[in-house]
Amino acid sequence: MHRRTLVLAIVLLVAALTVTGCELPIGRAAPTPTLVPLAAARAEDTPTIAPTPTPLKAPTATPQPPTHPTTQSPTHPTTQLPNIGRVTAYGLNVRTGPGTAYPIVGGLNLGDAVEVVGKNAAGDWLQIAYSGREGWIAAAYVELTGPLATVPEVSAPPPPPPTPTFTPTPTPTPEFTGKLVFQTCNGCDIYVINADGTGLRRLTDGLDPTWSPDGKRVAFARWRDPRGIYVIDEDGRNETLLFGWSQAKAPAWSPDGGHIVFTRRYGGQEEDIEKSFYGFHWTVPAHPWWKLGLVRVEDRYFTDLLCYDHSFSPTWSPDGKVIAYDSDYGLHLTSPDGTIGGQFYDRSLYALSTDVRDTSPAWSPDSTRIAFMFNQHDHQEIYVMNADGSNRVRLTHEEPFAERPPNNVSPAWSPDGRHIAFFTDRNGKWGLYVMNADGSNQRPMFETALDGLEFEYGFVAERMVSWAK
């Protein structure tokens, strides 16, 4: 149909042109007709939907790759292979910067391989590629495949702000807790003071003061009439004679507060004896014994304990089963129930040590150690050993080139077992000092709290200080 229409149109067009050509002026050539397809010449006869204009893409219609550099790096030539490191620690933190102040963002294990991309100026921290970002690890725990010098130096990120403190108040926690009772000399004033240096007050007079386990009472000895072992409340009230005796000393509370062990002069040769033989005369000096005894606080019931003839400075084990003391032959054990203790030819039986220079034992609150004094040639030092007598460790030492070696005496454990209080004459006069339980950080316990007090140690194994919670 369309083809017939097209042919008919062409025939009519030719005929029209022929008729028209007859009217042209003679001598003028007729223009050659241009054949235009009917559909093209009459486009309006067939409506056409105009295409929607395509938006242009900037900067050009042809897609181009991103403009950021892709083939060259100012610090890493394209020919340089990455430096690989291998972790040599069992656990290695990955941080946001070169230092332990920076936050931890992850961790590595022994043998992990990492790509090292930089180092800090000191060369002790390495920047690595880690989980799609940069991290830092300590260089000391990384084995590099290449020399450290080939690793480029990079800028470190700014350090993080200081971690805020979570202390509820600006008041610092006191270094020491609890309270102490101490004497200024044998038979002199006894004082109480808080471990932070506050609350100094006179309590009474006597010797060898010691706190009860609950910290509410103090036991002590007195050698003025009426003589014996006393107890007194911490506020100075209710001073009571518990056991009357002319010469008793070194009271020590049982862990449950029900009994007090002490030593008293009892037996032996009490007086000097004059001797004569064929015109020769001499004096046998007195040789009294000092024996351990146990008194029940509730009803003052008294019991002798099995011990050597000269027994001093008793101290209870924290479980209350045994008592260590200073004997004729070292440090020995006895028991409140009489199952162990006594005198034996075998001096090692029930012995913590068989060195007669060991004195003044003090059991630690956790029951694992015993502090004691040792006669170091010409002066006293403080040692510590395990509760079974093993592993003796010296805690105090004289200063090199000192004019004389100082004395360090009367060790007393803190309630938490972290410190030991003691007296020393290292500065020319006696003073109260403290040290860590391992002997470190020896220093005066108070700066000025005890100013004005004078102390004297008599070298008779007296207890100068006791520390309670």
Coordinates of C-alpha atoms in Angstrom, one line a residue:
M1 CA 0.0 0.0 0.0
H2 CA 2.7 2.4 0.9
R3 CA 4.7 1.4 -2.2
R4 CA 1.7 2.2 -4.5
T5 CA 1.2 5.5 -2.8
L6 CA 4.9 6.4 -3.2
V7 CA 4.8 5.5 -7.0
L8 CA 1.6 7.5 -7.5
A9 CA 3.2 10.5 -5.7
I10 CA 6.3 10.3 -7.9
V11 CA 4.2 10.2 -11.2
L12 CA 2.1 13.2 -10.1
L13 CA 5.2 15.1 -9.2
V14 CA 6.9 14.4 -12.6
A15 CA 3.7 15.5 -14.4
A16 CA 3.5 18.7 -12.4
L17 CA 7.0 19.5 -13.2
T18 CA 6.5 18.9 -16.9
V19 CA 3.6 21.3 -17.0
T20 CA 5.4 23.9 -15.1
G21 CA 8.5 23.5 -17.3
C22 CA 6.5 24.7 -20.3
E23 CA 6.1 28.2 -18.8
L24 CA 9.9 28.7 -18.2
P25 CA 11.6 31.3 -20.3
I26 CA 13.4 30.0 -23.3
G27 CA 17.1 29.6 -22.9
R28 CA 17.0 29.1 -19.1
A29 CA 17.7 25.7 -17.9
A30 CA 15.2 24.2 -15.4
P31 CA 16.7 23.1 -12.1
T32 CA 17.1 19.5 -11.5
P33 CA 14.5 18.3 -9.0
T34 CA 15.6 16.7 -5.8
L35 CA 13.8 13.6 -4.9
V36 CA 12.6 13.8 -1.3
P37 CA 10.9 10.8 0.2
L38 CA 7.3 11.5 1.1
A39 CA 7.7 10.5 4.6
A40 CA 10.6 12.9 5.0
A41 CA 8.9 15.8 3.1
R42 CA 5.8 15.5 5.1
A43 CA 7.1 14.6 8.6
E44 CA 4.1 16.3 10.1
D45 CA 1.9 13.6 8.7
T46 CA 3.5 11.0 11.0
P47 CA 4.0 12.4 14.5
T48 CA 7.4 11.6 16.1
I49 CA 8.1 11.6 19.8
A50 CA 11.1 13.9 20.5
P51 CA 13.8 12.2 22.6
T52 CA 14.4 13.5 26.1
P53 CA 17.7 15.5 26.2
T54 CA 20.5 13.6 27.8
P55 CA 22.1 15.6 30.7
L56 CA 25.7 16.3 30.1
K57 CA 28.3 14.9 32.5
A58 CA 30.9 17.2 33.8
P59 CA 33.6 17.7 32.9
T60 CA 33.1 15.6 29.7
A61 CA 30.6 13.1 28.4
T62 CA 33.3 10.4 28.4
P63 CA 33.9 8.9 31.9
Q64 CA 37.4 9.5 33.2
P65 CA 39.2 7.9 36.2
P66 CA 39.5 9.9 39.4
T67 CA 42.0 12.7 39.5
H68 CA 43.8 11.7 42.7
P69 CA 47.3 10.3 42.2
T70 CA 47.3 6.6 41.6
T71 CA 50.7 5.5 40.2
Q72 CA 53.3 7.5 42.1
S73 CA 54.0 8.1 45.8
P74 CA 56.4 10.7 47.1
T75 CA 57.6 8.4 50.0
H76 CA 57.1 4.9 48.6
P77 CA 58.7 4.3 45.1
T78 CA 56.7 1.9 43.0
T79 CA 59.7 -0.4 42.9
Q80 CA 60.0 -0.7 46.7
L81 CA 58.5 -3.9 48.2
P82 CA 56.5 -3.6 51.5
N83 CA 58.5 -4.2 54.7
I84 CA 56.9 -7.1 56.5
G85 CA 57.3 -7.6 60.3
R86 CA 56.6 -10.7 62.4
V87 CA 55.3 -10.4 66.0
T88 CA 57.7 -11.9 68.6
A89 CA 55.5 -11.4 71.7
Y90 CA 52.6 -13.6 72.9
G91 CA 50.3 -10.6 73.0
L92 CA 51.0 -7.3 71.4
N93 CA 48.6 -4.3 71.6
V94 CA 47.9 -2.1 68.6
R95 CA 47.4 1.5 69.5
T96 CA 46.4 4.7 67.7
G97 CA 49.8 6.3 68.2
P98 CA 53.4 5.6 69.2
G99 CA 53.2 5.3 73.0
T100 CA 51.3 3.6 75.8
A101 CA 49.3 6.8 76.4
Y102 CA 47.4 6.2 73.1
P103 CA 44.2 4.0 73.2
I104 CA 44.3 0.3 72.2
V105 CA 42.5 -0.5 69.0
G106 CA 43.3 -4.2 68.7
G107 CA 45.9 -6.9 69.3
L108 CA 48.3 -9.2 67.6
N109 CA 49.5 -12.7 68.5
L110 CA 52.9 -14.4 68.4
G111 CA 53.9 -15.0 64.8
D112 CA 51.4 -12.6 63.1
A113 CA 52.7 -10.9 60.0
V114 CA 52.1 -7.1 59.6
E115 CA 52.9 -4.6 56.8
V116 CA 55.1 -1.9 58.3
V117 CA 54.5 1.5 56.6
G118 CA 56.4 3.9 58.9
K119 CA 58.1 4.6 62.2
N120 CA 58.3 7.4 64.7
A121 CA 61.3 9.7 65.1
A122 CA 62.9 7.6 67.8
G123 CA 62.4 4.4 65.9
D124 CA 60.9 2.5 68.9
W125 CA 57.3 2.4 67.5
L126 CA 56.2 1.2 64.0
Q127 CA 53.2 2.2 62.0
I128 CA 51.4 -0.7 60.4
A129 CA 48.5 -1.3 58.2
Y130 CA 45.8 -2.8 60.5
S131 CA 42.2 -3.6 59.6
G132 CA 41.9 -1.0 56.9
R133 CA 43.6 1.8 58.9
E134 CA 46.8 2.7 60.5
G135 CA 48.0 1.4 63.8
W136 CA 51.1 1.5 65.9
I137 CA 53.0 -1.3 67.7
A138 CA 56.2 -1.3 69.8
A139 CA 59.2 -2.0 67.6
A140 CA 60.9 -4.1 70.3
Y141 CA 58.4 -6.9 69.7
V142 CA 58.6 -7.0 65.9
E143 CA 61.1 -8.8 63.7
L144 CA 61.5 -7.0 60.3
T145 CA 62.3 -8.6 57.0
G146 CA 64.4 -5.5 56.1
P147 CA 66.5 -3.0 58.0
L148 CA 64.8 -0.5 60.2
A149 CA 66.6 2.3 58.4
T150 CA 64.6 1.7 55.2
V151 CA 61.3 2.3 57.0
P152 CA 60.2 5.9 56.4
E153 CA 59.7 8.2 59.3
V154 CA 56.1 9.4 59.6
S155 CA 54.4 12.0 61.7
A156 CA 52.8 10.8 64.9
P157 CA 49.2 11.7 65.6
P158 CA 48.6 14.2 68.5
P159 CA 48.7 12.5 71.9
P160 CA 45.3 11.8 73.4
P161 CA 44.0 14.0 76.2
P162 CA 44.8 12.8 79.7
T163 CA 42.4 10.1 81.0
P164 CA 40.0 11.7 83.5
T165 CA 40.4 10.6 87.0
F166 CA 37.5 8.7 88.6
T167 CA 38.4 9.7 92.2
P168 CA 35.2 10.8 93.7
T169 CA 36.9 13.6 95.7
P170 CA 40.2 15.4 95.3
T171 CA 41.3 14.2 98.7
P172 CA 44.1 11.7 98.2
T173 CA 43.8 8.2 99.8
P174 CA 46.1 8.0 102.8
E175 CA 49.1 5.9 102.2
F176 CA 48.7 4.2 105.6
T177 CA 45.5 3.1 107.4
G178 CA 44.8 2.0 110.9
K179 CA 46.4 3.3 114.1
L180 CA 49.6 2.7 116.1
V181 CA 50.4 2.4 119.8
F182 CA 54.1 3.0 120.8
Q183 CA 56.2 3.6 123.8
T184 CA 58.9 6.3 124.2
C185 CA 61.1 4.0 126.4
N186 CA 60.7 1.1 128.8
G187 CA 58.4 2.2 131.5
C188 CA 57.8 5.6 130.0
D189 CA 54.7 7.2 128.3
I190 CA 52.6 5.1 125.8
Y191 CA 51.0 7.0 123.0
V192 CA 48.3 6.3 120.3
I193 CA 48.3 7.9 116.9
N194 CA 46.4 7.3 113.6
A195 CA 48.5 5.9 110.8
D196 CA 47.9 9.1 108.8
G197 CA 49.7 11.2 111.5
T198 CA 46.6 12.6 113.2
G199 CA 45.1 12.1 116.6
L200 CA 48.3 11.8 118.7
R201 CA 47.4 11.4 122.4
R202 CA 49.0 9.9 125.5
L203 CA 47.4 6.7 126.7
T204 CA 49.2 5.6 129.8
D205 CA 52.7 4.5 130.9
G206 CA 54.4 1.1 130.8
L207 CA 56.3 -1.1 128.3
D208 CA 55.7 -3.4 125.4
P209 CA 52.2 -2.1 124.3
T210 CA 50.2 -4.1 121.8
W211 CA 46.8 -3.8 120.2
S212 CA 44.0 -6.3 120.6
P213 CA 42.8 -7.9 117.3
D214 CA 39.8 -5.6 117.1
G215 CA 41.8 -2.5 117.8
K216 CA 39.7 -1.5 120.8
R217 CA 42.1 -2.3 123.7
V218 CA 45.8 -2.2 124.4
A219 CA 47.7 -4.7 126.5
F220 CA 51.0 -3.6 128.2
A221 CA 53.3 -4.4 131.0
R222 CA 54.2 -2.2 134.0
W223 CA 57.1 -2.5 136.4
R224 CA 55.9 -0.1 139.0
D225 CA 53.4 -1.1 141.7
P226 CA 51.1 -2.7 141.2
R227 CA 53.2 -4.6 138.7
G228 CA 52.0 -7.0 136.1
I229 CA 50.2 -7.3 132.7
Y230 CA 47.5 -4.7 132.1
V231 CA 44.7 -4.0 129.6
I232 CA 43.2 -0.6 128.8
D233 CA 40.6 0.8 126.4
E234 CA 41.9 2.8 123.5
D235 CA 40.4 5.9 124.9
G236 CA 42.3 5.5 128.2
R237 CA 39.5 4.2 130.3
N238 CA 39.1 0.9 132.2
E239 CA 42.8 0.3 132.9
T240 CA 42.8 -3.2 134.5
L241 CA 45.5 -5.4 136.0
L242 CA 45.0 -8.7 134.3
F243 CA 47.9 -10.7 135.9
G244 CA 50.0 -9.5 138.8
W245 CA 53.7 -10.3 138.7
S246 CA 56.9 -8.4 139.6
Q247 CA 58.6 -8.8 136.3
A248 CA 56.5 -9.7 133.3
K249 CA 56.7 -8.3 129.8
A250 CA 55.9 -8.7 126.1
P251 CA 52.2 -9.4 126.1
A252 CA 50.6 -10.6 122.9
W253 CA 46.9 -11.1 122.1
S254 CA 45.6 -14.4 120.6
P255 CA 43.9 -13.8 117.2
D256 CA 40.4 -14.3 118.8
G257 CA 41.2 -11.8 121.6
G258 CA 40.5 -14.4 124.3
H259 CA 44.0 -15.0 125.7
I260 CA 47.3 -13.1 126.2
V261 CA 50.6 -14.8 126.2
F262 CA 53.6 -13.1 127.9
T263 CA 57.0 -13.9 129.4
R264 CA 57.8 -13.5 133.1
R265 CA 60.8 -13.9 135.3
Y266 CA 60.3 -17.3 137.0
G267 CA 62.7 -19.9 138.3
G268 CA 66.4 -20.4 137.9
Q269 CA 68.9 -18.7 140.2
E270 CA 67.4 -15.5 141.4
E271 CA 70.3 -14.1 143.4
D272 CA 74.1 -14.0 143.2
I273 CA 75.8 -16.8 145.1
E274 CA 79.2 -16.4 146.8
K275 CA 81.5 -19.4 146.5
S276 CA 84.7 -20.3 148.4
F277 CA 87.2 -23.1 148.0
Y278 CA 90.5 -23.4 149.8
G279 CA 90.9 -19.7 150.2
F280 CA 89.6 -18.8 146.8
H281 CA 86.4 -16.8 146.6
W282 CA 84.2 -16.0 143.7
T283 CA 80.6 -15.0 142.9
V284 CA 78.2 -17.0 140.7
P285 CA 75.9 -14.3 139.2
A286 CA 72.2 -14.7 139.2
H287 CA 70.7 -16.7 136.4
P288 CA 67.0 -16.3 136.5
W289 CA 64.7 -18.0 133.9
W290 CA 62.1 -16.3 131.8
K291 CA 59.2 -18.5 131.0
L292 CA 56.1 -18.1 128.8
G293 CA 52.7 -18.0 130.4
L294 CA 49.1 -17.7 129.1
V295 CA 46.2 -15.9 130.8
R296 CA 42.6 -16.0 129.7
V297 CA 41.2 -12.5 129.5
E298 CA 37.7 -13.4 130.6
D299 CA 38.5 -15.0 134.0
R300 CA 42.3 -14.5 134.3
Y301 CA 42.9 -18.3 134.3
F302 CA 46.7 -18.8 134.0
T303 CA 48.6 -21.6 132.3
D304 CA 52.4 -22.2 131.9
L305 CA 53.6 -23.0 128.4
L306 CA 56.3 -25.5 127.2
C307 CA 59.4 -23.5 126.4
Y308 CA 63.1 -23.1 126.9
D309 CA 64.5 -21.5 130.1
H310 CA 64.9 -18.1 128.5
S311 CA 61.9 -17.3 126.3
F312 CA 61.0 -13.8 125.1
S313 CA 59.0 -11.9 122.5
P314 CA 56.1 -14.3 121.9
T315 CA 54.0 -13.8 118.7
W316 CA 50.9 -15.8 117.6
S317 CA 50.3 -17.4 114.3
P318 CA 47.2 -15.8 112.7
D319 CA 45.3 -19.1 113.0
G320 CA 46.0 -19.2 116.8
K321 CA 47.5 -22.7 116.7
V322 CA 51.1 -22.0 117.5
I323 CA 53.3 -19.3 119.1
A324 CA 56.7 -18.3 117.9
Y325 CA 59.2 -17.0 120.5
D326 CA 62.9 -16.0 121.0
S327 CA 64.6 -18.9 122.9
D328 CA 68.1 -19.7 124.2
Y329 CA 68.9 -21.4 120.9
G330 CA 67.1 -19.3 118.2
L331 CA 63.4 -19.0 117.2
H332 CA 61.2 -21.8 118.4
L333 CA 57.5 -22.8 118.5
T334 CA 55.1 -23.8 121.2
S335 CA 51.4 -24.2 121.3
P336 CA 48.7 -22.9 123.7
D337 CA 47.3 -26.5 124.1
G338 CA 50.6 -27.9 125.1
T339 CA 50.9 -30.3 122.1
I340 CA 54.3 -28.9 121.0
G341 CA 57.2 -27.1 122.7
G342 CA 59.6 -27.8 125.5
Q343 CA 63.3 -28.3 125.8
F344 CA 65.1 -30.9 123.8
Y345 CA 68.7 -31.9 123.1
D346 CA 67.9 -31.7 119.5
R347 CA 67.6 -27.9 119.2
S348 CA 66.1 -28.2 115.7
L349 CA 62.9 -29.7 117.0
Y350 CA 60.1 -27.2 116.8
A351 CA 62.7 -24.6 115.6
L352 CA 62.2 -21.9 113.0
S353 CA 65.9 -21.1 113.3
T354 CA 68.8 -22.3 115.5
D355 CA 70.8 -19.0 115.4
V356 CA 70.9 -17.4 118.8
R357 CA 71.2 -14.0 117.2
D358 CA 67.6 -14.1 115.9
T359 CA 65.2 -12.2 118.2
S360 CA 61.9 -10.4 118.4
P361 CA 59.8 -12.4 115.8
A362 CA 56.6 -10.8 114.4
W363 CA 54.1 -12.9 112.4
S364 CA 52.7 -11.4 109.3
P365 CA 48.9 -11.0 109.1
D366 CA 48.6 -13.4 106.2
S367 CA 50.6 -16.0 108.2
T368 CA 53.2 -16.6 105.4
R369 CA 56.1 -14.6 106.8
I370 CA 57.9 -13.7 110.0
A371 CA 59.9 -10.5 110.5
F372 CA 62.6 -10.6 113.2
M373 CA 65.7 -8.9 114.4
F374 CA 69.3 -10.2 113.9
N375 CA 72.4 -9.2 115.8
Q376 CA 74.6 -8.2 112.8
H377 CA 78.0 -8.3 114.4
D378 CA 77.8 -5.0 116.4
H379 CA 74.3 -3.7 115.6
Q380 CA 70.7 -4.9 115.0
E381 CA 69.1 -5.4 111.6
I382 CA 65.6 -6.5 110.5
Y383 CA 65.1 -9.7 108.4
V384 CA 62.1 -11.6 107.1
M385 CA 61.7 -15.3 106.4
N386 CA 59.0 -17.7 105.4
A387 CA 56.8 -19.1 108.2
D388 CA 58.6 -22.4 108.0
G389 CA 62.0 -20.7 108.6
S390 CA 63.2 -20.8 105.0
N391 CA 64.3 -18.0 102.7
R392 CA 65.8 -15.5 105.1
V393 CA 66.0 -12.0 103.5
R394 CA 67.7 -9.0 105.0
L395 CA 65.5 -5.9 104.8
T396 CA 67.6 -3.1 106.4
H397 CA 71.2 -2.2 105.6
E398 CA 73.8 0.3 106.8
E399 CA 74.8 3.1 104.5
P400 CA 78.2 2.8 102.8
F401 CA 81.0 4.7 104.5
A402 CA 78.7 5.5 107.5
E403 CA 80.5 6.6 110.6
R404 CA 78.8 3.7 112.5
P405 CA 76.2 1.1 111.4
P406 CA 72.7 2.1 112.6
N407 CA 70.4 -0.1 114.5
N408 CA 67.0 -1.1 113.2
V409 CA 64.7 -2.7 115.7
S410 CA 61.2 -3.8 116.8
P411 CA 59.5 -4.7 113.5
A412 CA 55.6 -4.4 113.5
W413 CA 53.5 -5.4 110.5
S414 CA 50.7 -3.1 109.1
P415 CA 47.2 -4.7 109.2
D416 CA 47.3 -5.4 105.5
G417 CA 50.8 -6.8 105.5
R418 CA 52.1 -4.3 103.0
H419 CA 54.4 -2.4 105.3
I420 CA 56.6 -2.8 108.4
A421 CA 57.0 -0.1 111.0
F422 CA 60.3 -0.1 113.0
F423 CA 62.5 2.1 115.1
T424 CA 66.0 3.2 114.0
D425 CA 68.8 5.5 115.1
R426 CA 70.2 6.0 111.6
N427 CA 69.8 9.8 111.9
G428 CA 71.7 10.0 115.2
K429 CA 68.6 9.6 117.4
W430 CA 65.8 7.1 117.6
G431 CA 62.8 7.6 115.4
L432 CA 59.8 5.7 114.0
Y433 CA 60.3 4.6 110.4
V434 CA 58.3 2.5 107.9
M435 CA 59.2 0.4 104.8
N436 CA 57.5 -1.7 102.3
A437 CA 57.3 -5.4 103.2
D438 CA 60.1 -6.1 100.8
G439 CA 62.4 -3.6 102.5
S440 CA 62.1 -0.9 99.9
N441 CA 61.2 2.8 100.4
Q442 CA 62.5 3.2 104.0
R443 CA 61.5 6.6 105.4
P444 CA 60.2 8.3 108.5
M445 CA 56.6 7.4 109.1
F446 CA 55.6 10.9 110.0
E447 CA 57.1 14.2 109.0
T448 CA 56.3 16.3 112.1
A449 CA 53.6 14.5 114.0
L450 CA 56.1 13.2 116.6
D451 CA 58.2 16.3 116.9
G452 CA 59.0 17.0 120.6
L453 CA 59.0 13.3 121.6
E454 CA 62.3 11.6 122.5
F455 CA 62.7 7.8 122.1
E456 CA 65.1 5.4 123.7
Y457 CA 65.7 1.7 123.0
G458 CA 67.0 -0.5 125.8
F459 CA 68.3 -3.5 123.7
V460 CA 66.3 -6.0 125.8
A461 CA 64.1 -7.1 122.9
E462 CA 61.3 -4.7 123.9
R463 CA 58.3 -4.0 121.7
M464 CA 58.4 -0.4 120.7
V465 CA 55.3 -0.2 118.4
S466 CA 52.2 -2.1 117.5
W467 CA 49.9 -1.5 114.4
A468 CA 46.2 -2.3 114.2
K469 CA 43.4 -1.7 111.7

